[in-house]
Structure formats: C-alpha cells, structure tokens
Amino acid sequence: MPSAGRSGEDVRRARRRPAAEGVDENLEDLYENAPFGYLSTLMDGTIVKVNTTFLTLTGYTREELVGRARIQSLLPVGDRIFYETHFAPLLAIQGQVREIAVELKSAGGARLPVLLNGAVRRPAPDRPALVRFSVAPATDRREYERELLRARQRAERSEAETRQLAQILQASFVPPELPPVPGMDAAGVYRPAGRGDEVGGDFYDLFETPRGWALSLGDVCGKGAQAAVVTGLARYTLRTAGMQRTRPRDALALLNQAVLRERTDRFLTAVYAQIDRDGGEGPRVTFSLAGHPPPVRVAAAGGIEPVGRPGTLLGVFQDPALHESVVDLSPGDVLVFFTDGIIEGHGAADLFGEERLAGTLEATRGLDAKGIATRLVDEVVSFQSGLPSDDIAVLVLRVPREAPVPDTPEGVEGPGSGLA
Amino acid sequence: MQLFINIAFANNGWLVAIRSKERNNINFLGNPAGRPILFSHGFGCDQNMWRFVAPAFTDRYRVVLFDHVGAGASDLASYSFERYSSLGGYARDVLEICREADLEDVVFVGHSVSAMIGVLAEIEEPERFGGLVLVGPSPCYIDDGDYVGGFTREDIDELLESLESNYLGWSSAMAPMIMGNPDRPELGAELTNSFCRTDPAIARHFAGVTFLSDNRADLRRVRTPTLILQCSNDVIAPQTVGEYVHRAIPGSELVVMEASGHCPNLSAPQETVDAIRAFLGD
C-alpha cells in the first residue's frame, strides 16, 4: 500500500539523519560557554585556566585571574579559612570535593553564592597536578538553605522550651524535698525515662495529715500532657483525702472516682499509706495497693519480702477491689515503695526483676534511706545502659536503730524513746 | 557505686570515665621500643592529616596517632562543651594519652591549632616532652594592637557562618562523596566512611575555641627544644606570626618552608619529614 511504503521510507530517512546531525557543538565552545563556570588551578590554588561563563558570572577579565590570582583570594575571609582547613586537605587526601558552599567576591565587590565541585587531575607524573573546579551559581539555593537553617534553629528553641516545660511539670509531681518525719528516715528519688525530655506519669508524696503522716506513690499510664493532667490530679486528690482523715482504701477509691469523672482514657496504679506511731515499738504502716507492685520490706532481723494484698488499678472500673494491709516496722526495718520502672527495667537480655531488686536491697543494708533509694535507682539505670525505658520513682521509709529524737508529743510518749 | 555503662551523657551530667584509647581513637604504629612521636591534627580534619608524614617515622619511632574528641573516629559521646571550651581541655587529653601509654621523652608534632595544644601540654608537664614541632602555629589569630594575627573578630564570625552553611549539606552527605583516588590506590577502602568528618555543632564550637584563643603569654614558658615549621603563603598563620612564635619561645628554631598553604603535611610531605628529621638529628 502506498501509505505503508511512504511510512517505511520516512523511518529509513530518520535513521540516516540522526537528530544531532548538523548541530554546531564543539568542545571549545562547550568549555567556554558551559552552563557552569570552570576553573583550573594548581594544588596551591593558583588559577591557570578559566572559562567565559566564570568571567561573565564574576566580572573579572581573564588577564586579572590566570597566573595572577589564587582561588582563595576570590573567597571572603571566612570561606578562605574554611578552604584552607577543610577543602585543601580533602583535595590533597581524597582527590576531590563536592558541593562546597562558598561565596565568590565578584569584580564589582558583590558576593556570589556558589557551589563548588573540585577534582584533582594529574596529567603525567612529571607535570604539576591540577584541580578542576565547576562553579554553579546558587543564590536561590543558598537562600533556601538559610531558611532551612533558621527553621532548624526555631525548632531547636521550641524543643528546648518544650523540654523545660516538661521538666517544670515533672517537678510538680514530687515534693522538692521530703519533710522530716519524726522517728523516721525517709527519702525519695525520681528518674525520668530516657533522657528526661518527655513528661512522665510517676509521682510520689509524703505529707502530714491530721492523723499522722501519709505517703502516696503511683504511675499513670502513658506520657505527655494528658498523662500529666491525671498525675497532678492523683497527687492532689490523695493529699486532699489525707487531710480529710480518709482511710487508705477509701483515699484510693476517691481517686478512682476522680479519674473516672475526668473521662480520660488514662488509668493508673497507686499505693497510699498511713504511718501511725501510737503504741508498739516502731511505726505501723497501713496501706492499700491499686494495681501497684507491693512494697518490699527489708527486715533488720533478716529477710526481704514483698508485703501487702494486691488491688485493682484505678480509672477503669466503677468499683475496684481495694484492700488494706498492715506492716509493723521495727528499728532497722526498711520499707521500699516503687513504681514498675524498677522491676520492669529492660536490660540487654531480660528485665531487672524482683530477684535483682532483692539482691540490690540486700547490698544496701546499713545505708540510710537516701543511700538505699539512690543505690537502687543507680543500679536500675545502669542495668538499662544509662537510658531507663520507663520512669522510675522510689520512696524509702526506714526506722532508725537509734531512738527518735523526741521532738513531738508522740515521740515523747513512745515507749521506744527511752532507749537512748 | 557500680556502673556498667560506658557511654557518657556529658550534657546531662551523667559522667563515666572513658579511657583515652577509645576516646581519642589512638593508633600506634612503628617501632614499639622506639622514641614516641605523637602527631596531633588541627582544626578541620583528623589523624589522616598525617598519612603522608607519619610512615616516614615508623622505622625508628613509636608513632602515635589520635583524633581530638569530636573529630574523625573519636568517641563523640565523650565530647563535652565545657571540657573543650578552651584549648586546655585538649591539652589535658594529650597528657592523658601520654600517661596512659607511658610515653616518655615524647616528640610532639602539632599542626595548626594543635601547635598551641602542645605548648599548653608542655607547660603543664615539661618533663614528659623531648621535642616540640609546631607546624603552622599561631598563638593568636586575631589582630591586637601591634600584633598582626591576620584576622579580625568579624572574620571569625564569618567563618562560623561559613561552617554552618557548609555543614548543612555535609552533615549527612559527606560519606557518599568519598571515593577512591585512582592515582593513589593506597587511599582506597578505609576512606569510605568518616573522612575528616566532624559533628557540625562540635566543629562550630571547636572553630570558636581555636580562632578566639590567645596563647601569646604562654610561649615564653616553653622549655623543650622547639621547631617551628612555617609555610610560605599561609593565610591562616602568616609568616610574621611564625616569626613571633620563634622570638617568643626561648631557643626555638624556625624553618620557613617552600611549601605554600596551611597544610605542608599534605602538600609537601617530604619537605615536612626532612625538616622534622633534621631537627631530631636523624
């Protein structure tokens, strides 16, 4: 068919005449008028060859540059130092550099942001080595990079502010320091998870109530602002309950209702304890556990064991099962309250666990409350290579072996006070 | 207290002792029984700065190479903005390296800012050193009255800005650009990673510490025999500065090299080696 024949002929003609045919491109022109400035220097930076594009970009004449100027002299002083300390060593050692951002001083004094790529060329062993540079104008790109840099600086500032906010908020979850409790040595340590830049959910408290001293310690599920709201609520609800002479079990039930009313999806575990000093040789601790790891008693007479009857966590059920347990402490006894950041600390292979907890506490016999709490937290942090996966809160109560200083009416009445 | 961790959170205040071997990526070459020669790199690169010079000393010397903390393959976790807020922190590292490796009668070869780091270490513990070689030293980079350091404070601020705009790209893109050089096959595989690479924040801090330091008053306290290697056309440490150092260090020797630029250890390794050997009487 005629049409088919014509079509075949077109194809053959196209084959004979490639698209590039007749195009006037030659190497000389490719060099001189390339879309990049080109610059060749000796290793010391002396310019030996330059293309027309470079001269057009910078406004210099060939005579001003070739054999007379060094590339360093075209750079403002900051970039010149950078060239000598970074750029020149890299060229000497690895033979090339790429994407170096510098400014060129043009003949008129204006500064031209460019990106330089450089490669060392050794024509022959007896000829001096050359460095060939391509020079790409980068005015818009540099502006974009500056904007990126500013954005990063803003982000860093904002991150620092957030971290500070987290730390301030965090600090409100534990007392700045524990008040002195008559006849009792008490200490608390709090260590946030990781590097401590996110607000966590652990809290503890130790305060005087109309019927003696009370302590609380708990762990709200999750992190961040929402968990912080519940953590603050928990600490102060339990404080208020204590002031109203509420029993430990009822204090936790009150907190359960308060959290349910918040309509948050956060829940928490907590322990609340009442410390009574009337009668007996040492203090009596009455406490209630809500989904919380039981405290561990280190008895002066020997033995390390968890104590207390477990209960339901708070903020989930309308009617949690909560109980009260009683521990009578003798002189030298220690009672350690903690959050699960202790026993569930992830090591390389397994969790810190109750055995390591017991082992560590065994090794702290003889230390005061502060020493015990610090040692325990240090061990758990070390176990996790310095970066705990969860917040850790520890509150240690210790009954000193010596008689308490009788600075309260209770202390005076206490039968143990005569031992001094 | 038993600590199992070996990483330091210097910024968080959690500190752990790290020995200088790991901290400074120390490499021992050459003759283990020889006199120790310790090469200390300057701002901008790492111990690779000495790759064309150090091999010339392995026959008779115990060659010790290391990276300043923050540079090369040093332990970045050991970096502390506080410890390294002055050259004294780096000088302490040099002395710790010497003590831990039991180096005596040390020949200290310091390039650029490391020249002053060596001077400070020598003043602290002169009995440790048998010779100082200062390559392109400057006790003060900023002009001050009659003293010509070569730069103004504004110049240095501009450098810091230049670093910032360059590390923007370099911080994550350095590695791919490092390739073998067909003319120098010996530079092959080991360059694939962090070559002269620095953490941007550390580089910026080190630049400030380096270029704002003033150790002019320390020079006259040096007692160890000292060689000053001065390049021609060095824009970082001009010849007048080399002459100033020479006048200030009692009994020092000044050699003005043909090599130009600031890094004769790279651009003219043989001339550098010959000058050091002549100074050591080899």
XYZ file of C-alpha atoms in Angstrom:
702
model
C 0.000 0.000 0.000
C 1.316 3.419 -0.882
C 0.870 4.831 2.543
C 2.779 1.942 4.100
C 5.637 2.499 1.606
C 5.911 6.180 2.439
C 5.955 5.441 6.096
C 8.808 2.915 5.706
C 10.791 5.444 3.704
C 10.382 8.047 6.499
C 11.763 5.616 9.008
C 14.800 4.892 6.852
C 15.410 8.594 6.303
C 15.191 9.235 10.022
C 17.778 6.525 10.597
C 20.128 8.109 8.121
C 19.757 11.559 9.652
C 20.091 11.406 13.466
C 18.751 14.368 15.468
C 22.242 15.567 16.376
C 23.322 15.863 12.782
C 24.133 19.373 11.712
C 24.099 20.680 15.268
C 27.017 23.023 15.811
C 28.601 21.805 19.075
C 32.309 21.721 19.684
C 34.487 21.130 22.710
C 35.996 24.582 22.732
C 32.587 26.220 22.894
C 31.331 23.569 25.316
C 34.123 24.595 27.686
C 33.902 28.327 27.257
C 30.139 28.710 27.374
C 29.144 25.777 29.525
C 26.256 26.323 31.951
C 28.887 26.196 34.734
C 31.842 28.333 35.465
C 35.038 26.299 35.058
C 38.261 26.997 36.822
C 41.541 25.079 36.821
C 44.137 25.705 39.497
C 47.423 24.305 40.698
C 47.335 22.459 44.005
C 48.185 25.702 45.815
C 45.129 27.393 44.308
C 46.856 29.439 41.568
C 44.388 29.869 38.710
C 45.743 28.541 35.391
C 42.632 28.379 33.225
C 39.154 29.808 33.397
C 36.106 29.728 31.107
C 33.995 32.557 29.756
C 30.986 31.618 31.888
C 33.066 32.117 35.027
C 34.279 35.511 33.814
C 30.706 36.554 32.993
C 29.494 35.412 36.427
C 32.194 37.239 38.353
C 33.022 40.206 36.128
C 36.782 39.561 36.122
C 38.909 39.557 32.984
C 40.979 36.541 32.075
C 44.151 38.617 32.489
C 43.251 39.502 36.081
C 42.920 35.872 37.061
C 45.091 33.488 35.065
C 48.552 33.127 36.550
C 47.920 36.022 38.943
C 45.149 35.139 41.357
C 44.556 32.156 43.578
C 41.116 30.758 44.165
C 41.478 31.563 47.869
C 41.825 35.270 47.042
C 38.378 35.190 45.434
C 36.816 34.000 48.694
C 35.756 36.178 51.616
C 37.839 35.562 54.711
C 35.510 33.080 56.442
C 35.345 30.904 53.374
C 39.112 31.291 52.900
C 39.765 29.795 56.336
C 37.291 27.078 55.547
C 39.105 26.392 52.266
C 42.481 26.053 53.976
C 41.297 23.960 56.911
C 38.796 21.642 55.203
C 38.770 21.930 51.471
C 42.511 21.841 50.700
C 43.130 18.812 52.976
C 40.279 16.896 51.358
C 41.598 17.650 47.878
C 45.057 16.504 48.902
C 43.876 13.320 50.561
C 40.892 12.117 48.589
C 41.419 13.956 45.323
C 38.027 15.593 45.177
C 35.459 17.657 46.977
C 31.826 18.185 46.228
C 29.102 20.676 46.975
C 31.183 23.139 48.875
C 29.098 26.205 49.634
C 31.140 29.387 49.383
C 30.717 32.915 48.192
C 32.864 34.392 45.444
C 33.887 38.013 45.584
C 32.992 39.371 42.155
C 34.932 42.145 40.455
C 32.288 44.689 41.449
C 32.544 43.649 45.108
C 29.205 41.817 45.216
C 29.209 38.319 46.643
C 28.017 35.466 44.548
C 26.912 32.317 46.390
C 28.154 29.273 44.513
C 28.524 25.540 44.939
C 31.963 24.229 44.065
C 32.903 20.760 42.969
C 36.580 20.072 42.592
C 38.610 17.139 41.289
C 42.354 16.666 41.197
C 43.817 15.760 37.814
C 47.382 14.526 37.419
C 48.142 14.756 33.689
C 51.510 12.978 33.915
C 53.951 12.100 36.680
C 56.286 14.943 35.706
C 53.564 17.564 35.238
C 52.056 19.553 38.107
C 48.722 18.317 39.378
C 45.686 20.429 38.615
C 42.423 20.935 40.409
C 39.421 21.388 38.156
C 36.501 23.209 39.647
C 32.968 23.587 38.460
C 31.278 26.684 39.789
C 27.484 26.661 39.952
C 25.651 29.823 40.998
C 23.463 29.001 43.983
C 21.803 32.236 45.055
C 18.291 30.823 45.411
C 19.532 27.577 46.861
C 21.556 29.428 49.479
C 18.525 31.449 50.476
C 16.586 28.216 50.778
C 19.332 26.698 52.920
C 19.401 29.754 55.143
C 15.659 29.365 55.579
C 16.197 25.704 56.499
C 18.830 26.734 58.981
C 16.520 29.302 60.534
C 13.753 26.707 60.679
C 16.099 24.295 62.436
C 17.108 26.976 64.933
C 13.437 27.721 65.595
C 12.761 24.003 66.045
C 15.679 23.693 68.465
C 14.445 26.644 70.509
C 10.951 25.241 70.560
C 12.264 21.828 71.579
C 14.231 23.390 74.419
C 11.118 25.207 75.612
C 9.088 22.009 75.482
C 11.752 20.165 77.438
C 11.812 22.888 80.045
C 8.015 22.811 80.279
C 8.139 19.044 80.752
C 10.745 19.391 83.479
C 8.773 22.053 85.333
C 5.606 19.988 85.105
C 7.509 16.875 86.109
C 8.975 18.595 89.125
C 5.441 19.251 90.390
C 4.767 15.502 90.685
C 7.160 15.015 93.584
C 7.922 17.261 96.556
C 11.090 19.333 96.055
C 12.330 17.659 99.218
C 10.661 15.400 101.721
C 9.606 16.942 105.024
C 11.297 15.408 108.072
C 9.075 12.720 109.578
C 9.608 12.297 113.342
C 11.160 8.959 114.191
C 11.508 8.027 110.564
C 14.180 8.320 107.913
C 12.509 8.871 104.530
C 13.888 9.566 101.057
C 12.525 9.631 97.513
C 14.228 9.508 94.139
C 12.657 10.162 90.813
C 14.397 9.429 87.472
C 12.525 10.159 84.243
C 12.669 7.726 81.341
C 15.332 8.095 78.656
C 16.964 11.471 78.584
C 14.121 13.003 80.539
C 12.779 15.259 77.806
C 9.212 13.979 77.962
C 6.903 14.448 80.905
C 6.179 11.113 82.524
C 3.430 9.804 84.804
C 5.161 8.762 88.036
C 4.543 10.658 91.253
C 5.080 10.375 94.966
C 4.274 12.426 98.013
C 4.858 12.431 101.738
C 2.832 14.767 103.938
C 1.418 15.319 107.378
C -2.286 14.733 107.922
C -4.461 15.381 110.995
C -3.961 11.719 111.990
C -0.255 11.383 111.321
C 1.864 11.043 108.224
C 0.804 9.707 104.840
C 2.571 8.800 101.654
C 1.419 8.194 98.133
C 3.203 6.844 95.088
C 1.809 5.986 91.687
C 2.261 5.551 87.989
C -0.138 6.944 85.387
C -0.195 5.019 82.128
C 1.437 6.821 79.223
C 3.375 10.034 78.889
C 2.886 13.589 77.769
C 0.407 16.306 78.644
C -2.641 14.037 79.030
C -0.873 11.736 81.444
C 0.434 14.805 83.291
C -3.110 16.024 83.917
C -4.019 12.725 85.598
C -0.719 12.620 87.509
C -1.357 16.053 89.006
C -4.932 15.080 89.781
C -3.775 11.897 91.528
C -1.187 13.555 93.743
C -3.514 16.285 94.947
C -6.627 14.135 95.258
C -4.715 11.792 97.584
C -3.340 14.753 99.520
C -6.847 16.142 99.977
C -8.152 12.732 101.013
C -5.398 12.505 103.600
C -6.314 15.884 105.040
C -9.887 14.634 105.473
C -8.723 11.692 107.609
C -9.745 9.286 104.886
C -8.549 5.664 105.308
C -6.004 4.421 102.708
C -8.524 2.194 100.890
C -11.076 4.982 100.742
C -8.497 7.501 99.570
C -7.750 5.316 96.547
C -11.476 4.775 95.902
C -11.901 8.551 95.934
C -9.112 8.891 93.394
C -10.735 6.195 91.253
C -13.936 8.246 91.108
C -11.992 11.430 90.355
C -10.164 9.817 87.413
C -13.379 8.266 86.048
C -15.040 11.691 86.169
C -12.173 13.130 84.077
C -13.305 10.932 81.177
C -9.713 10.374 80.262
C -8.572 7.052 78.820
C -5.642 7.153 81.227
C -5.540 4.808 84.175
C -3.046 4.460 86.964
C -1.616 2.239 89.629
C -1.002 3.671 93.080
C -0.238 2.943 96.684
C -1.422 5.051 99.578
C -0.090 4.523 103.095
C -0.821 5.879 106.529
C 2.013 5.904 109.036
C 0.889 5.614 112.667
C 3.190 5.867 115.618
C 0.842 5.203 118.524
C 1.849 2.178 120.506
C 4.254 -0.580 119.607
C 7.984 -0.499 119.240
C 8.036 1.037 115.799
C 5.670 2.708 113.394
C 2.689 0.892 111.913
C 2.156 1.366 108.175
C -1.385 0.799 106.921
C -1.559 0.847 103.156
C -3.672 -0.013 100.180
C -2.496 -1.143 96.750
C -4.306 -0.348 93.497
C -2.799 -2.436 90.702
C 0.555 -1.445 92.080
C 3.677 -3.529 92.815
C 3.716 -4.327 96.555
C 6.315 -2.545 98.655
C 9.304 -4.594 99.787
C 10.223 -4.901 103.437
C 13.868 -5.304 104.333
C 13.670 -6.603 107.877
C 16.533 -5.804 110.207
C 16.145 -9.295 111.610
C 16.728 -10.754 108.143
C 14.556 -11.415 105.151
C 13.467 -9.355 102.189
C 9.895 -9.790 101.017
C 7.078 -8.008 99.240
C 4.188 -7.161 101.546
C 0.516 -6.305 101.040
C -2.569 -7.571 99.310
C -2.925 -6.550 95.646
C -5.886 -4.478 94.428
C -7.413 -3.245 91.184
C -5.902 -0.429 89.199
C -7.670 2.933 89.161
C -9.561 4.831 86.487
C -11.117 1.814 84.750
C -13.733 0.178 86.964
C -16.564 1.795 88.903
C -15.976 -0.465 91.878
C -12.330 -1.504 92.188
C -11.379 -4.226 94.661
C -9.185 -2.446 97.210
C -7.868 -3.800 100.497
C -5.776 -2.667 103.375
C -2.643 -4.292 104.701
C -0.702 -3.531 107.848
C 3.034 -3.713 108.417
C 4.628 -3.060 111.780
C 8.167 -1.840 111.391
C 10.884 -2.462 113.945
C 14.018 -0.377 114.414
C 16.345 -1.019 111.454
C 13.486 -2.126 109.196
C 13.155 -0.608 105.765
C 10.048 -0.398 103.590
C 10.624 0.386 99.899
C 7.806 1.696 97.707
C 8.494 1.882 93.973
C 6.909 2.042 90.529
C 7.228 -0.722 87.946
C 10.080 1.193 86.284
C 12.241 -0.690 88.808
C 11.283 -4.304 88.221
C 10.367 -3.874 84.559
C 13.580 -2.081 83.595
C 14.702 -3.671 80.314
C 18.283 -4.880 80.313
C 20.138 -6.365 77.366
C 18.542 -9.793 77.826
C 15.831 -9.618 80.470
C 14.059 -7.418 82.999
C 15.606 -6.128 86.218
C 13.094 -8.251 88.087
C 12.347 -8.981 91.702
C 15.430 -11.085 92.254
C 17.797 -8.287 91.282
C 15.688 -5.922 93.359
C 16.097 -8.165 96.395
C 19.815 -8.600 95.707
C 20.336 -4.873 95.422
C 18.400 -4.181 98.620
C 20.389 -6.848 100.461
C 23.538 -4.948 99.488
C 22.117 -1.687 100.843
C 21.799 -2.887 104.422
C 23.385 -0.300 106.680
C 22.709 2.625 104.362
C 20.284 5.387 105.242
C 17.057 5.928 103.283
C 18.702 8.337 100.837
C 21.558 5.903 100.213
C 19.173 2.992 99.630
C 16.953 4.919 97.201
C 19.898 6.336 95.256
C 21.684 2.991 95.054
C 18.576 1.201 93.832
C 17.863 3.746 91.096
C 21.525 3.782 90.018
C 21.519 0.017 89.680
C 18.354 0.003 87.591
C 19.610 2.831 85.371
C 22.955 1.065 84.879
C 21.149 -2.183 84.110
C 19.493 -0.319 81.230
C 22.810 1.109 79.986
C 22.038 4.534 81.344
C 18.778 5.023 79.469
C 15.818 3.744 81.505
C 12.874 2.760 79.312
C 10.319 3.893 81.881
C 10.088 6.479 84.640
C 11.369 5.318 87.995
C 10.049 6.501 91.357
C 11.267 5.148 94.658
C 10.243 6.121 98.182
C 12.112 4.551 101.068
C 10.968 4.515 104.714
C 13.498 3.419 107.283
C 13.166 3.194 111.029
C 16.454 4.335 112.553
C 18.056 1.947 115.020
C 18.670 4.774 117.433
C 15.711 6.151 119.270
C 13.982 9.020 117.508
C 14.595 12.488 118.797
C 11.523 13.311 120.922
C 10.510 16.479 119.115
C 6.780 15.749 119.008
C 4.305 14.771 121.704
C 4.003 11.347 120.035
C 7.738 10.907 120.180
C 7.817 11.729 123.864
C 5.094 9.215 124.635
C 6.616 6.471 122.524
C 7.998 3.672 124.701
C 10.998 3.239 122.385
C 12.219 6.757 123.117
C 13.708 5.653 126.395
C 16.367 3.563 124.659
C 18.729 6.480 124.158
C 28.667 2.574 93.104
C 28.949 0.003 90.359
C 28.448 1.431 86.896
C 28.065 -0.831 83.919
C 27.646 1.850 81.330
C 30.403 3.042 79.091
C 28.642 5.876 77.373
C 28.746 9.337 78.849
C 25.907 11.800 78.705
C 28.085 14.778 79.139
C 25.255 17.204 78.527
C 23.005 15.522 81.066
C 25.633 15.468 83.749
C 25.864 11.689 83.770
C 29.501 11.060 83.624
C 31.549 7.975 83.152
C 35.261 7.536 82.854
C 36.356 6.644 79.358
C 39.959 5.865 78.682
C 41.704 7.936 76.080
C 42.404 4.870 73.903
C 38.785 4.708 72.815
C 38.013 8.339 73.404
C 40.732 9.576 71.062
C 40.895 6.656 68.608
C 44.587 6.216 69.300
C 46.685 4.236 66.821
C 50.187 3.025 67.496
C 52.483 2.329 64.562
C 56.149 1.651 64.026
C 58.765 0.518 66.467
C 57.224 -0.279 69.885
C 60.609 0.221 71.538
C 61.342 3.462 69.696
C 61.119 7.011 70.949
C 57.478 8.103 70.873
C 56.450 10.673 68.278
C 52.916 11.945 68.806
C 51.141 13.546 65.843
C 48.304 15.918 66.716
C 45.976 17.159 63.962
C 44.469 20.628 63.700
C 41.031 22.070 63.158
C 39.172 20.726 60.131
C 40.430 17.193 59.726
C 41.604 14.206 61.757
C 44.654 11.952 62.077
C 44.510 11.339 58.328
C 46.280 14.694 58.106
C 49.478 12.794 58.881
C 49.092 9.957 56.389
C 51.939 11.107 54.148
C 54.235 12.104 57.012
C 53.818 9.521 59.776
C 55.019 6.495 57.719
C 58.447 8.121 57.382
C 58.971 7.713 61.127
C 57.815 4.153 61.680
C 61.301 2.692 61.210
C 62.809 4.236 64.323
C 59.957 5.759 66.253
C 56.880 4.622 68.064
C 54.361 6.622 66.051
C 51.208 7.635 67.937
C 48.227 8.992 66.006
C 44.951 10.130 67.504
C 41.816 12.145 66.827
C 40.795 15.036 69.003
C 37.438 14.386 70.616
C 34.771 15.469 68.144
C 36.916 14.736 65.088
C 37.386 11.619 62.971
C 36.646 8.355 64.733
C 36.876 9.747 68.256
C 34.114 8.918 70.711
C 31.567 11.683 70.166
C 29.795 10.779 73.400
C 32.941 11.898 75.239
C 32.591 15.390 73.862
C 31.775 18.000 76.454
C 31.188 21.609 75.504
C 32.516 22.501 78.911
C 35.729 20.474 78.889
C 36.550 21.616 75.376
C 35.652 25.257 75.894
C 39.348 26.084 75.818
C 42.491 24.554 74.330
C 43.401 23.455 77.849
C 40.848 20.625 77.590
C 42.595 19.289 74.509
C 45.983 19.677 76.187
C 44.703 17.575 79.093
C 43.733 14.871 76.599
C 47.246 14.918 75.143
C 48.725 14.443 78.604
C 46.266 11.661 79.410
C 47.235 9.904 76.201
C 50.911 10.187 77.171
C 50.306 8.967 80.712
C 48.100 6.032 79.808
C 50.508 4.804 77.135
C 53.505 5.576 79.367
C 55.118 7.800 76.772
C 58.375 9.457 77.842
C 60.694 11.851 76.019
C 57.846 12.483 73.582
C 58.323 14.301 70.293
C 55.072 16.215 69.911
C 54.187 17.254 66.351
C 51.203 19.595 66.311
C 49.619 21.086 63.234
C 47.762 24.383 63.253
C 45.780 24.773 66.493
C 47.407 21.616 67.847
C 50.684 23.531 67.984
C 49.262 25.583 70.863
C 47.659 22.492 72.385
C 51.172 21.028 72.507
C 52.570 24.202 74.017
C 49.964 24.066 76.798
C 50.653 20.378 77.453
C 54.393 21.033 77.590
C 53.957 23.850 80.113
C 51.793 21.555 82.269
C 54.211 18.629 82.223
C 57.540 19.653 80.626
C 59.352 16.506 81.766
C 57.084 14.452 79.511
C 58.407 16.023 76.296
C 61.720 15.823 74.457
C 60.821 17.966 71.468
C 58.047 20.131 70.078
C 57.408 20.515 66.359
C 54.902 23.279 65.659
C 53.551 23.158 62.101
C 51.890 26.427 61.082
C 51.427 27.648 64.678
C 49.536 30.770 65.656
C 49.218 31.843 69.296
C 46.507 34.352 68.400
C 44.591 34.594 65.145
C 43.062 37.990 65.773
C 44.912 41.276 65.308
C 45.590 43.046 68.582
C 47.346 46.418 68.630
C 50.772 45.920 67.078
C 50.289 42.192 66.888
C 49.135 41.007 63.473
C 47.320 37.703 63.763
C 45.816 38.014 60.314
C 42.127 38.202 61.191
C 39.528 40.406 62.816
C 36.764 39.255 65.111
C 34.299 39.827 62.249
C 36.358 37.498 60.056
C 35.983 34.724 62.595
C 32.233 35.287 62.865
C 32.121 34.928 59.103
C 33.996 31.636 59.355
C 31.449 30.321 61.826
C 28.707 31.265 59.407
C 30.542 29.575 56.564
C 30.835 26.408 58.626
C 27.146 26.477 59.322
C 26.148 26.784 55.673
C 28.565 24.058 54.661
C 27.787 21.551 57.335
C 24.158 21.935 56.443
C 24.941 19.788 53.457
C 27.915 17.921 54.817
C 26.432 16.591 57.965
C 24.617 13.835 56.162
C 26.118 13.897 52.693
C 29.830 13.551 53.376
C 30.098 9.808 53.183
C 28.848 9.249 49.629
C 31.311 11.713 48.173
C 34.284 9.846 49.482
C 35.714 7.636 46.822
C 38.954 6.014 45.944
C 41.501 8.026 44.054
C 42.774 6.078 41.010
C 46.145 7.821 41.237
C 46.606 6.758 44.851
C 45.184 3.306 45.349
C 46.514 3.278 48.926
C 43.739 5.719 49.793
C 41.141 3.107 48.936
C 38.793 1.306 51.229
C 39.457 2.969 54.557
C 38.138 6.271 53.243
C 34.638 5.025 52.664
C 33.379 6.326 55.948
C 34.036 9.349 58.039
C 36.829 11.202 56.427
C 37.737 14.473 58.070
C 34.167 14.418 59.179
C 33.018 16.379 62.170
C 29.780 16.796 64.003
C 28.545 20.248 62.885
C 27.864 21.573 66.372
C 31.275 20.406 67.558
C 33.032 21.843 64.504
C 31.447 25.192 65.163
C 32.442 25.140 68.818
C 35.974 23.988 68.035
C 36.288 26.771 65.447
C 35.308 29.349 68.052
C 37.715 27.908 70.635
C 40.514 27.720 68.068
C 40.242 31.097 66.433
C 39.390 33.095 69.545
C 42.220 31.660 71.637
C 45.148 33.793 72.732
C 48.199 31.884 73.965
C 50.848 34.515 73.330
C 51.750 34.777 77.002
C 52.284 31.011 77.220
C 55.002 30.811 74.580
C 57.859 32.107 76.711
C 57.210 29.377 79.287
C 58.155 26.586 76.897
C 61.402 24.838 77.909
C 61.512 21.900 75.500
C 63.554 22.248 72.263
C 61.110 23.535 69.668
C 60.985 23.569 65.875
C 58.614 25.935 64.075
C 57.661 24.949 60.537
C 56.365 27.974 58.671
C 54.853 27.719 55.187
C 55.056 30.362 52.525
C 51.740 31.994 51.683
C 49.927 30.604 54.698
C 46.736 32.652 55.064
C 45.867 31.006 58.391
C 49.231 31.520 60.057
C 51.199 34.171 58.136
C 54.983 34.287 58.283
C 55.000 37.242 60.703
C 53.121 35.042 63.169
C 55.656 32.230 62.765
C 58.417 34.734 63.444
C 56.566 35.969 66.525
C 56.351 32.408 67.864
C 60.052 31.919 67.099
C 61.025 35.078 69.030
C 58.774 34.164 71.965
C 59.838 30.546 72.530
C 63.328 30.553 74.020
C 65.886 28.782 71.859
C 63.396 27.740 69.226
C 64.324 27.024 65.638
C 62.352 28.469 62.692
C 62.276 26.816 59.286
C 60.461 28.665 56.504
C 59.352 26.042 54.025
C 58.929 26.281 50.301
C 55.552 24.639 50.683
C 52.684 27.057 50.418
C 49.309 26.977 52.120
C 48.487 25.822 55.624
C 48.953 22.071 55.328
C 52.539 21.188 54.376
C 51.907 17.752 55.902
C 49.672 17.150 52.874
C 51.044 19.449 50.180
C 54.757 18.899 50.854
C 55.129 15.785 52.992
C 58.773 15.136 52.040
C 59.878 18.664 52.913
C 57.988 18.346 56.201
C 59.566 14.980 57.004
C 63.063 16.234 56.142
C 62.692 19.269 58.391
C 61.483 17.178 61.341
C 64.219 14.594 60.824
C 66.887 17.292 60.682
C 65.550 18.805 63.914
C 65.610 15.408 65.622
C 69.142 14.775 64.371
C 68.174 11.618 62.473
